[in-house]
Short mmCIF file of C-alpha atoms and ligand atoms in Angstrom, two decimals:
data_model
loop_
_atom_site.label_atom_id
_atom_site.label_comp_id
_atom_site.label_asym_id
_atom_site.label_seq_id
_atom_site.Cartn_x
_atom_site.Cartn_y
_atom_site.Cartn_z
CA MET A 1 5.28 -14.45 -7.47
CA LEU A 2 1.59 -15.26 -7.20
CA PHE A 3 -1.08 -13.55 -5.11
CA TYR A 4 -3.64 -15.65 -3.24
CA SER A 5 -7.06 -14.73 -1.89
CA THR A 6 -7.47 -14.50 1.90
CA ASN A 7 -10.71 -16.49 1.51
CA GLN A 8 -8.71 -19.28 -0.17
CA GLN A 9 -11.47 -20.22 -2.63
CA SER A 10 -10.20 -18.39 -5.74
CA PRO A 11 -7.05 -19.46 -7.60
CA PRO A 12 -3.82 -17.48 -7.04
CA LEU A 13 -3.00 -14.97 -9.80
CA PRO A 14 0.04 -13.09 -11.07
CA PHE A 15 0.24 -9.45 -10.02
CA SER A 16 -1.12 -7.95 -13.24
CA GLN A 17 -4.33 -9.99 -13.02
CA ALA A 18 -4.86 -9.41 -9.32
CA LEU A 19 -4.35 -5.70 -9.97
CA LEU A 20 -6.91 -5.46 -12.77
CA GLN A 21 -9.37 -7.64 -10.87
CA GLY A 22 -9.31 -5.76 -7.53
CA GLN A 23 -11.25 -8.02 -5.21
CA ALA A 24 -10.92 -11.80 -5.64
CA PRO A 25 -14.03 -13.62 -7.01
CA ASP A 26 -14.46 -15.31 -3.60
CA ARG A 27 -14.63 -11.79 -2.06
CA GLY A 28 -11.24 -12.24 -0.37
CA LEU A 29 -8.25 -9.90 -0.62
CA TYR A 30 -5.12 -10.69 -2.59
CA MET A 31 -1.88 -11.25 -0.65
CA PRO A 32 1.65 -12.15 -1.85
CA GLU A 33 2.44 -15.87 -1.52
CA ALA A 34 5.86 -15.04 -0.10
CA ILE A 35 7.04 -11.84 1.52
CA PRO A 36 10.26 -10.74 -0.16
CA ALA A 37 13.15 -10.11 2.23
CA LEU A 38 15.55 -7.19 2.16
CA SER A 39 19.00 -7.50 3.70
CA ALA A 40 20.28 -5.02 6.27
CA GLU A 41 22.90 -3.81 3.74
CA GLU A 42 20.24 -3.18 1.14
CA ILE A 43 18.09 -1.26 3.60
CA SER A 44 21.01 0.90 4.70
CA SER A 45 21.89 1.64 1.05
CA PHE A 46 18.46 3.31 0.71
CA SER A 47 19.76 6.43 2.45
CA GLN A 48 21.39 7.39 -0.86
CA LEU A 49 18.18 7.21 -2.90
CA GLU A 50 15.47 9.68 -3.84
CA TYR A 51 11.91 8.71 -2.90
CA HIS A 52 10.96 7.49 -6.37
CA GLN A 53 14.13 5.41 -6.64
CA LEU A 54 13.52 3.84 -3.25
CA ALA A 55 9.92 3.13 -4.30
CA ALA A 56 11.12 1.27 -7.39
CA ARG A 57 13.56 -0.81 -5.32
CA VAL A 58 11.01 -1.81 -2.67
CA MET A 59 8.09 -2.45 -5.02
CA GLY A 60 10.40 -4.23 -7.45
CA LYS A 61 10.73 -7.01 -4.86
CA PHE A 62 7.08 -7.87 -5.36
CA LEU A 63 7.20 -7.47 -9.15
CA GLU A 64 10.29 -9.46 -10.13
CA GLY A 65 9.65 -11.07 -13.51
CA GLU A 66 6.35 -9.18 -13.78
CA LEU A 67 7.61 -5.73 -14.68
CA PRO A 68 11.02 -4.77 -16.15
CA PRO A 69 12.96 -2.57 -13.66
CA GLN A 70 13.36 0.30 -16.13
CA ILE A 71 9.59 0.49 -16.62
CA LEU A 72 8.99 0.47 -12.87
CA ASP A 73 11.60 3.25 -12.53
CA ALA A 74 9.72 5.36 -15.06
CA LEU A 75 6.35 4.76 -13.38
CA THR A 76 7.58 5.67 -9.88
CA LYS A 77 9.33 8.77 -11.23
CA ASP A 78 6.08 9.92 -12.80
CA ALA A 79 3.96 9.06 -9.71
CA TYR A 80 6.20 10.56 -7.02
CA ASP A 81 7.00 14.08 -8.11
CA PHE A 82 6.34 15.65 -4.69
CA GLU A 83 8.14 15.96 -1.35
CA VAL A 84 7.85 13.55 1.60
CA PRO A 85 8.95 15.71 4.56
CA LEU A 86 10.01 14.37 7.94
CA GLU A 87 9.39 17.12 10.46
CA HIS A 88 11.41 17.04 13.65
CA VAL A 89 9.21 17.67 16.71
CA HIS A 90 11.32 17.05 19.81
CA GLU A 91 13.78 14.51 21.23
CA ARG A 92 13.84 11.83 18.53
CA GLN A 93 10.20 12.18 17.57
CA TYR A 94 9.18 13.08 14.02
CA VAL A 95 6.07 13.55 11.95
CA MET A 96 6.13 12.21 8.40
CA ARG A 97 3.93 14.43 6.24
CA LEU A 98 2.24 12.36 3.57
CA ASP A 99 0.16 15.36 2.51
CA GLN A 100 2.17 16.94 -0.30
CA GLY A 101 0.58 15.08 -3.23
CA PRO A 102 -2.01 16.51 -5.64
CA THR A 103 -4.97 15.99 -3.30
CA ALA A 104 -3.01 16.66 -0.08
CA SER A 105 -3.86 13.20 1.28
CA PHE A 106 -1.72 10.12 1.88
CA LYS A 107 -4.07 8.26 -0.47
CA ASP A 108 -2.20 9.91 -3.36
CA PHE A 109 0.76 7.58 -2.71
CA ALA A 110 -1.24 4.45 -3.40
CA ALA A 111 -3.75 5.73 -5.95
CA ARG A 112 -1.20 7.35 -8.27
CA MET A 113 0.91 4.20 -8.40
CA MET A 114 -2.07 1.91 -8.88
CA GLY A 115 -3.27 4.07 -11.79
CA ARG A 116 0.11 3.92 -13.50
CA LEU A 117 0.51 0.19 -13.01
CA MET A 118 -2.97 -0.44 -14.41
CA ASN A 119 -2.29 1.79 -17.39
CA HIS A 120 0.93 -0.11 -18.12
CA TYR A 121 -0.72 -3.53 -18.18
CA LEU A 122 -3.68 -2.23 -20.21
CA GLU A 123 -1.25 -0.86 -22.77
CA GLU A 124 0.47 -4.25 -22.92
CA GLN A 125 -2.86 -6.00 -23.46
CA ASN A 126 -4.14 -3.33 -25.84
CA ARG A 127 -7.22 -2.78 -23.65
CA ASN A 128 -8.98 0.21 -22.17
CA LEU A 129 -10.68 0.53 -18.81
CA LEU A 130 -13.55 2.70 -17.62
CA ILE A 131 -13.45 3.51 -13.91
CA LEU A 132 -16.78 4.31 -12.25
CA THR A 133 -16.82 5.76 -8.79
CA ALA A 134 -19.29 7.49 -6.50
CA THR A 135 -17.94 9.99 -4.02
CA SER A 136 -19.07 12.03 -1.06
CA GLY A 137 -15.92 14.16 -1.37
CA ASP A 138 -12.35 13.01 -1.01
CA THR A 139 -12.28 9.63 -2.75
CA GLY A 140 -13.47 11.20 -5.99
CA SER A 141 -10.69 13.73 -6.09
CA ALA A 142 -7.96 11.22 -5.16
CA ILE A 143 -9.16 8.83 -7.89
CA SER A 144 -9.59 11.61 -10.45
CA HIS A 145 -6.09 12.94 -9.86
CA ALA A 146 -4.59 9.45 -9.80
CA PHE A 147 -5.94 8.62 -13.26
CA LEU A 148 -5.64 12.08 -14.81
CA GLY A 149 -3.95 11.98 -18.21
CA LEU A 150 -3.51 8.19 -18.38
CA GLU A 151 -4.18 7.00 -21.93
CA ARG A 152 -5.83 3.65 -21.37
CA ILE A 153 -8.17 4.72 -18.59
CA LYS A 154 -11.13 7.05 -18.38
CA ALA A 155 -13.05 7.82 -15.21
CA VAL A 156 -16.62 8.85 -14.48
CA VAL A 157 -17.20 10.29 -11.03
CA LEU A 158 -20.72 10.69 -9.59
CA PHE A 159 -21.30 13.08 -6.74
CA PRO A 160 -24.31 14.43 -4.81
CA ILE A 161 -24.41 18.16 -5.61
CA ASP A 162 -25.63 19.22 -2.17
CA GLU A 163 -23.33 17.01 -0.12
CA VAL A 164 -19.84 18.03 -1.20
CA THR A 165 -18.10 21.28 -0.35
CA ALA A 166 -17.20 23.75 -3.09
CA ARG A 167 -13.51 23.01 -2.57
CA GLN A 168 -14.06 19.25 -2.84
CA ARG A 169 -16.13 19.73 -5.99
CA LYS A 170 -13.54 21.95 -7.63
CA GLN A 171 -10.80 19.38 -6.99
CA MET A 172 -12.69 17.10 -9.39
CA THR A 173 -14.45 19.42 -11.83
CA THR A 174 -11.44 21.53 -12.82
CA LEU A 175 -9.40 18.60 -14.15
CA GLY A 176 -10.98 17.78 -17.54
CA GLN A 177 -9.06 15.46 -19.89
CA ASN A 178 -10.05 11.82 -19.28
CA ILE A 179 -12.07 12.60 -16.13
CA LYS A 180 -15.83 13.22 -16.43
CA VAL A 181 -17.83 14.39 -13.46
CA LEU A 182 -21.58 13.97 -13.07
CA GLY A 183 -23.58 15.84 -10.45
CA LEU A 184 -26.86 14.47 -9.13
CA ASP A 185 -29.64 16.05 -7.09
CA GLY A 186 -29.56 13.16 -4.65
CA LYS A 187 -27.65 11.59 -1.82
CA PHE A 188 -24.31 9.79 -1.86
CA ASP A 189 -26.12 6.48 -1.39
CA THR A 190 -28.08 7.09 -4.59
CA CYS A 191 -24.88 7.79 -6.53
CA GLN A 192 -23.36 4.61 -5.16
CA ALA A 193 -26.48 2.59 -6.03
CA LEU A 194 -26.29 3.80 -9.65
CA VAL A 195 -22.64 2.76 -9.88
CA LYS A 196 -23.39 -0.66 -8.38
CA GLN A 197 -26.25 -1.21 -10.78
CA ALA A 198 -23.97 -0.37 -13.72
CA PHE A 199 -21.41 -2.95 -12.54
CA SER A 200 -24.03 -5.69 -12.49
CA ASP A 201 -25.74 -4.68 -15.75
CA PRO A 202 -25.03 -7.33 -18.45
CA ASP A 203 -25.62 -4.71 -21.19
CA LEU A 204 -22.57 -2.81 -19.94
CA GLN A 205 -20.13 -5.73 -19.74
CA GLY A 206 -18.52 -4.59 -22.99
CA LEU A 207 -17.49 -1.28 -21.42
CA ASN A 208 -14.71 -2.89 -19.30
CA LEU A 209 -15.84 -1.31 -16.06
CA SER A 210 -13.66 -1.27 -12.95
CA SER A 211 -13.97 0.31 -9.53
CA ALA A 212 -10.31 0.91 -8.53
CA ASN A 213 -11.34 0.32 -4.96
CA SER A 214 -9.23 0.69 -1.88
CA ILE A 215 -8.57 -2.99 -1.22
CA ASN A 216 -6.72 -3.46 -4.50
CA ILE A 217 -3.29 -5.08 -4.03
CA GLY A 218 -1.99 -2.29 -6.28
CA ARG A 219 -2.78 0.17 -3.51
CA LEU A 220 -1.28 -1.88 -0.70
CA ILE A 221 2.24 -2.40 -2.07
CA PRO A 222 3.04 1.31 -2.61
CA GLN A 223 2.16 1.88 1.04
CA THR A 224 5.15 -0.17 2.21
CA VAL A 225 7.55 2.35 0.71
CA TYR A 226 7.31 5.41 2.95
CA TYR A 227 8.17 3.34 6.05
CA PHE A 228 11.51 2.47 4.42
CA TRP A 229 11.86 6.13 3.45
CA ALA A 230 11.50 7.40 7.03
CA TYR A 231 13.94 4.78 8.27
CA SER A 232 16.48 5.58 5.56
CA ARG A 233 16.49 9.28 6.41
CA LEU A 234 16.46 9.06 10.21
CA ALA A 235 17.84 5.82 11.61
CA GLY A 236 21.38 5.26 12.78
CA ASN A 237 23.24 2.05 12.13
CA GLY A 238 20.85 -0.89 12.59
CA GLU A 239 18.68 0.83 15.20
CA SER A 240 14.97 0.10 15.34
CA ILE A 241 12.10 2.52 14.88
CA THR A 242 8.57 2.94 16.23
CA PHE A 243 5.74 4.09 13.92
CA SER A 244 2.35 5.45 14.85
CA VAL A 245 -0.34 5.11 12.17
CA PRO A 246 -3.76 6.80 12.34
CA SER A 247 -5.99 4.07 10.98
CA GLY A 248 -9.44 3.47 9.50
CA ASN A 249 -9.54 0.69 6.92
CA PHE A 250 -5.99 -0.40 7.88
CA GLY A 251 -4.48 -0.10 4.40
CA ASP A 252 -1.84 2.31 5.64
CA MET A 253 -0.77 0.21 8.62
CA MET A 254 -0.84 -3.01 6.56
CA GLY A 255 1.79 -1.40 4.34
CA GLY A 256 3.87 -0.81 7.46
CA ILE A 257 3.44 -4.34 8.79
CA LEU A 258 4.48 -5.73 5.38
CA ALA A 259 7.57 -3.48 5.47
CA MET A 260 8.44 -4.93 8.89
CA LYS A 261 7.99 -8.49 7.60
CA MET A 262 10.29 -7.59 4.69
CA GLY A 263 13.02 -6.84 7.18
CA LEU A 264 12.60 -3.22 8.28
CA PRO A 265 13.79 -3.04 11.93
CA VAL A 266 10.60 -1.92 13.66
CA GLN A 267 10.37 -1.88 17.43
CA LYS A 268 6.62 -1.33 17.58
CA PHE A 269 3.65 -0.32 15.47
CA VAL A 270 1.21 1.92 17.27
CA ILE A 271 -2.18 1.59 15.62
CA ALA A 272 -4.20 4.65 16.59
CA VAL A 273 -7.94 4.64 15.92
CA ASN A 274 -10.69 7.10 16.80
CA GLU A 275 -13.77 6.10 18.80
CA ASN A 276 -14.28 3.16 16.46
CA ASP A 277 -12.38 0.86 18.79
CA GLU A 278 -13.20 -2.59 17.38
CA PHE A 279 -9.49 -3.29 16.82
CA PRO A 280 -8.21 -2.35 20.31
CA LYS A 281 -10.93 -4.61 21.76
CA TYR A 282 -9.93 -7.44 19.43
CA LEU A 283 -6.22 -7.14 20.25
CA GLU A 284 -7.04 -7.25 23.93
CA THR A 285 -9.53 -10.13 23.92
CA GLY A 286 -9.01 -12.07 20.68
CA GLN A 287 -12.77 -11.68 20.09
CA TYR A 288 -13.86 -9.56 17.15
CA GLU A 289 -17.03 -7.53 16.93
CA LYS A 290 -17.55 -4.90 14.28
CA ILE A 291 -19.23 -1.61 15.15
CA GLU A 292 -22.48 -1.00 13.28
CA PRO A 293 -23.18 1.73 12.40
CA SER A 294 -19.70 3.22 12.70
CA ARG A 295 -19.22 6.13 15.12
CA ASN A 296 -18.92 9.67 13.75
CA CYS A 297 -15.70 11.41 14.75
CA ILE A 298 -13.91 14.52 13.47
CA SER A 299 -11.24 12.29 11.92
CA SER A 300 -13.95 11.36 9.44
CA ALA A 301 -11.85 9.29 7.03
CA MET A 302 -11.29 6.87 9.93
CA ASN A 303 -14.95 6.36 10.84
CA VAL A 304 -14.75 2.66 10.10
CA GLY A 305 -16.56 0.03 12.17
CA HIS A 306 -15.04 -2.91 10.27
CA PRO A 307 -11.65 -2.26 8.60
CA SER A 308 -11.64 -3.75 5.11
CA ASN A 309 -7.94 -4.70 5.38
CA LEU A 310 -8.29 -6.48 8.73
CA ALA A 311 -8.61 -9.81 6.91
CA ARG A 312 -5.12 -9.21 5.51
CA LEU A 313 -3.62 -8.50 8.92
CA ILE A 314 -5.17 -11.61 10.42
CA ASP A 315 -3.97 -13.66 7.46
CA LEU A 316 -0.43 -12.40 8.00
CA TYR A 317 -0.59 -13.61 11.62
CA GLY A 318 -1.80 -17.07 10.62
CA GLY A 319 -5.55 -16.64 11.14
CA ARG A 320 -8.47 -16.36 8.74
CA MET A 321 -11.28 -13.80 8.65
CA ASP A 322 -13.88 -13.57 5.90
CA GLU A 323 -15.22 -10.39 4.29
CA LYS A 324 -18.07 -10.20 6.79
CA GLY A 325 -15.68 -10.08 9.73
CA ILE A 326 -16.20 -13.66 10.90
CA LEU A 327 -13.10 -15.31 12.34
CA HIS A 328 -12.68 -18.84 10.99
CA LYS A 329 -9.24 -19.40 12.47
CA PRO A 330 -7.66 -17.42 15.30
CA ALA A 331 -4.54 -15.39 14.63
CA ASP A 332 -1.33 -15.69 16.64
CA MET A 333 -2.34 -13.07 19.20
CA GLU A 334 0.85 -13.33 21.19
CA THR A 335 3.03 -12.28 18.25
CA MET A 336 0.52 -9.63 17.23
CA ARG A 337 0.60 -8.10 20.73
CA ARG A 338 4.39 -8.13 20.74
CA GLU A 339 4.57 -6.23 17.45
CA ILE A 340 1.51 -3.98 17.70
CA TRP A 341 0.28 -1.61 20.38
CA THR A 342 -3.07 0.07 19.90
CA ALA A 343 -5.04 3.00 21.29
CA SER A 344 -8.46 4.55 20.77
CA VAL A 345 -8.49 8.37 20.83
CA ASN A 346 -11.75 10.25 21.29
CA ASP A 347 -12.68 13.62 19.75
CA ALA A 348 -11.95 15.61 22.92
CA GLN A 349 -8.46 14.09 23.10
CA THR A 350 -7.97 14.71 19.38
CA ARG A 351 -8.79 18.42 19.76
CA GLU A 352 -6.63 18.70 22.87
CA THR A 353 -3.75 17.11 20.95
CA ILE A 354 -4.06 19.63 18.09
CA LYS A 355 -3.88 22.48 20.64
CA LYS A 356 -1.03 21.05 22.70
CA ALA A 357 1.08 20.07 19.69
CA TRP A 358 0.83 23.62 18.40
CA GLU A 359 1.39 25.33 21.76
CA ASN A 360 4.29 23.13 22.87
CA HIS A 361 6.05 22.31 19.63
CA ARG A 362 4.62 24.50 16.84
CA LEU A 363 3.53 21.22 15.28
CA LEU A 364 0.48 21.73 13.06
CA LEU A 365 -1.76 18.64 12.92
CA GLU A 366 -5.23 17.99 11.49
CA PRO A 367 -7.62 15.54 13.19
CA HIS A 368 -6.30 12.31 11.59
CA GLY A 369 -2.65 13.07 12.25
CA ALA A 370 -3.60 14.17 15.77
CA VAL A 371 -5.06 10.73 16.49
CA GLY A 372 -1.73 9.21 15.43
CA TRP A 373 0.31 11.65 17.53
CA ALA A 374 -1.92 11.14 20.58
CA GLY A 375 -1.57 7.36 20.20
CA LEU A 376 2.21 7.66 20.12
CA GLN A 377 2.28 9.85 23.25
CA GLN A 378 0.06 7.35 25.09
CA TYR A 379 2.40 4.54 24.11
CA LEU A 380 5.51 6.42 25.23
CA ARG A 381 3.94 7.26 28.60
CA LYS A 382 3.35 3.54 29.19
CA GLN A 383 7.02 2.63 28.76
CA ASP A 384 9.05 1.90 31.90
CA SER A 385 12.37 2.94 30.42
CA ASN A 386 13.47 6.38 29.35
CA THR A 387 12.09 7.10 25.87
CA ARG A 388 14.32 10.10 25.06
CA ASP A 389 16.50 8.12 22.67
CA MET A 390 13.70 6.17 21.00
CA LEU A 391 13.33 6.95 17.32
CA CYS A 392 9.60 7.50 16.65
CA VAL A 393 7.70 8.58 13.55
CA SER A 394 4.01 9.49 13.57
CA LEU A 395 2.20 9.73 10.21
CA GLU A 396 0.25 12.82 9.13
CA THR A 397 -2.22 11.63 6.50
CA ALA A 398 -3.88 14.87 5.32
CA HIS A 399 -2.94 18.52 5.04
CA PRO A 400 -4.29 20.75 7.86
CA ALA A 401 -5.62 23.20 5.25
CA LYS A 402 -8.28 20.61 4.40
CA PHE A 403 -9.82 21.25 7.85
CA PRO A 404 -9.88 25.05 8.10
CA GLU A 405 -12.92 25.32 10.43
CA GLU A 406 -11.59 22.89 13.03
CA ILE A 407 -8.08 24.38 13.01
CA ASN A 408 -9.37 27.92 13.17
CA ARG A 409 -11.65 27.16 16.09
CA LEU A 410 -8.81 25.50 18.03
CA LEU A 411 -5.81 27.62 17.05
CA GLY A 412 -7.31 30.89 15.84
CA PHE A 413 -5.84 30.98 12.34
CA ASP A 414 -6.38 29.47 8.91
CA PRO A 415 -3.66 27.05 7.77
CA GLU A 416 -1.97 28.07 4.55
CA LEU A 417 -3.05 26.12 1.47
CA PRO A 418 -0.44 23.74 0.06
CA PRO A 419 0.58 24.40 -3.57
CA ALA A 420 -1.63 21.54 -4.77
CA LEU A 421 -4.78 23.25 -3.48
CA GLN A 422 -3.84 26.79 -4.51
CA GLY A 423 -5.39 28.55 -7.49
CA ILE A 424 -8.27 26.14 -7.67
CA GLU A 425 -10.83 28.91 -7.09
CA GLU A 426 -10.00 30.56 -10.40
CA LYS A 427 -10.06 27.45 -12.55
CA GLU A 428 -12.97 26.72 -14.84
CA GLU A 429 -15.35 23.99 -13.71
CA HIS A 430 -16.91 21.35 -15.95
CA TYR A 431 -19.57 18.93 -14.88
CA GLU A 432 -22.81 17.64 -16.22
CA LYS A 433 -26.03 17.09 -14.37
CA ILE A 434 -27.96 13.94 -15.08
CA PRO A 435 -31.45 12.96 -13.89
CA LEU A 436 -31.73 10.75 -10.85
CA GLU A 437 -32.54 7.53 -12.64
CA TYR A 438 -30.53 4.57 -13.82
CA GLY A 439 -31.77 4.79 -17.43
CA ALA A 440 -30.20 8.21 -17.89
CA PHE A 441 -26.89 7.10 -16.39
CA LYS A 442 -26.78 3.99 -18.57
CA GLU A 443 -27.57 6.00 -21.67
CA TYR A 444 -24.78 8.44 -20.77
CA LEU A 445 -22.26 5.60 -20.41
CA VAL A 446 -23.25 3.83 -23.61
CA SER A 447 -23.31 6.93 -25.80
CA ASN A 448 -20.03 8.33 -24.47
CA TYR A 449 -17.88 5.24 -23.89
CA GLN A 450 -18.92 2.49 -26.30
CA ALA A 451 -16.21 3.50 -28.78
CA PHE A 452 -13.51 3.80 -26.07
CA SER A 453 -14.02 0.41 -24.49
CA HIS A 454 -12.93 -2.29 -26.85
C1 LIG B 1 -8.15 7.12 4.42
C2 LIG B 1 -7.54 7.97 5.47
C3 LIG B 1 -7.04 7.44 6.68
C4 LIG B 1 -7.15 5.98 7.04
O1 LIG B 1 -6.32 5.18 6.25
P1 LIG B 1 -6.60 3.59 6.23
O2 LIG B 1 -5.61 3.07 5.24
O3 LIG B 1 -8.01 3.44 5.76
O4 LIG B 1 -6.39 3.10 7.60
C5 LIG B 1 -6.44 8.30 7.57
N1 LIG B 1 -6.36 9.62 7.33
C6 LIG B 1 -6.84 10.17 6.19
C7 LIG B 1 -6.73 11.63 6.00
C8 LIG B 1 -7.44 9.37 5.22
O5 LIG B 1 -7.93 9.94 4.10
#
């Protein structure tokens, strides 16, 4: 199977090349040329599988002939060594907690798999890769953990010393091994500018730099899996399911839409966004306008005024949007509206949802998951028929313990830390400080990584 660029100017590539490339040269996003189909029998057989086995079966559909099944089995087993709980709330409504990975964020699902796939192909090609990333907090720890211990990849993470919390910093600086962390007395934007300059520096071409960014096709495919997982654990014979997905850059919900197009019986996708409501407006009117600058909400990972995966969604519905957000060909809005329902949830509603969910159901949500849950409740209220028997799953994308101040203010207690975040206070930290200038950063890269990158 080949993967084409949504901008249609770059040639289609096999998976391994699209994966190591990230973004297409024409600045489009890679998509599979055909969406593999799963039969109803195959989907119902998933109820017998563990998560990592199910992951290998679903992802294997995209990787036939590209990756031997036994290798994929080994990679998924290594990547998915944590629980994926489905918490019953009431009636037939559930919350799927995607927060049990090493950084207590749903991004672990995609990043860990992408890291392992990259490492496999690098091994095959006898190459090494140096990942550079700038972080204002959570991306750095998800990337660091995803690549930790992989032999063909090293990572350098830049962070602004004054802008990350102690807990965020420790999630990166206590890892060691192939992860190096550099602190700067500057802002996030400065860190990002240094990384960008390194990528475009011809002197550093020999270092095999890569960004492992969030639009990589290697991050999208793993995000189809947990939709099949929820269905396999909860659905009765052939029934359909409704998902609610708290969304920012739309990677998570694109995984769900792909799962539906592969044959998962989905009744509706609820796309819940915060006050950045460019998508609800687009679905209503067919006109798209990004929000610049994006609006600041407490569900901060979803403060996105132009979702980077929107071009993929529009492509899947027959339209074309470029990387700037310009629509060159309209999508099939009628089908999109039949399959997707969307809601914008403001901060007051988000806080109210956290309180009500706890008071009424002892359901503990953090701000992102609360946007998803609120979106689902809005959708259910709009239905004419009785919704008691409707199977619904809302996604929780981060662990509540990552938002202790907000939870404490609303509920009066501190959420317990998940195992992944425990014990971090006592671990030894390692990071270097470098001066705030490109010359020093470049010198650091050359002197430390010239021998590694061949
Ligand atoms: C990144 C993130 C989201 C948004 O996911 P997208 O794939 O960008 O839509 C939601 N919640 C949390 C906690 C996140 O970190």
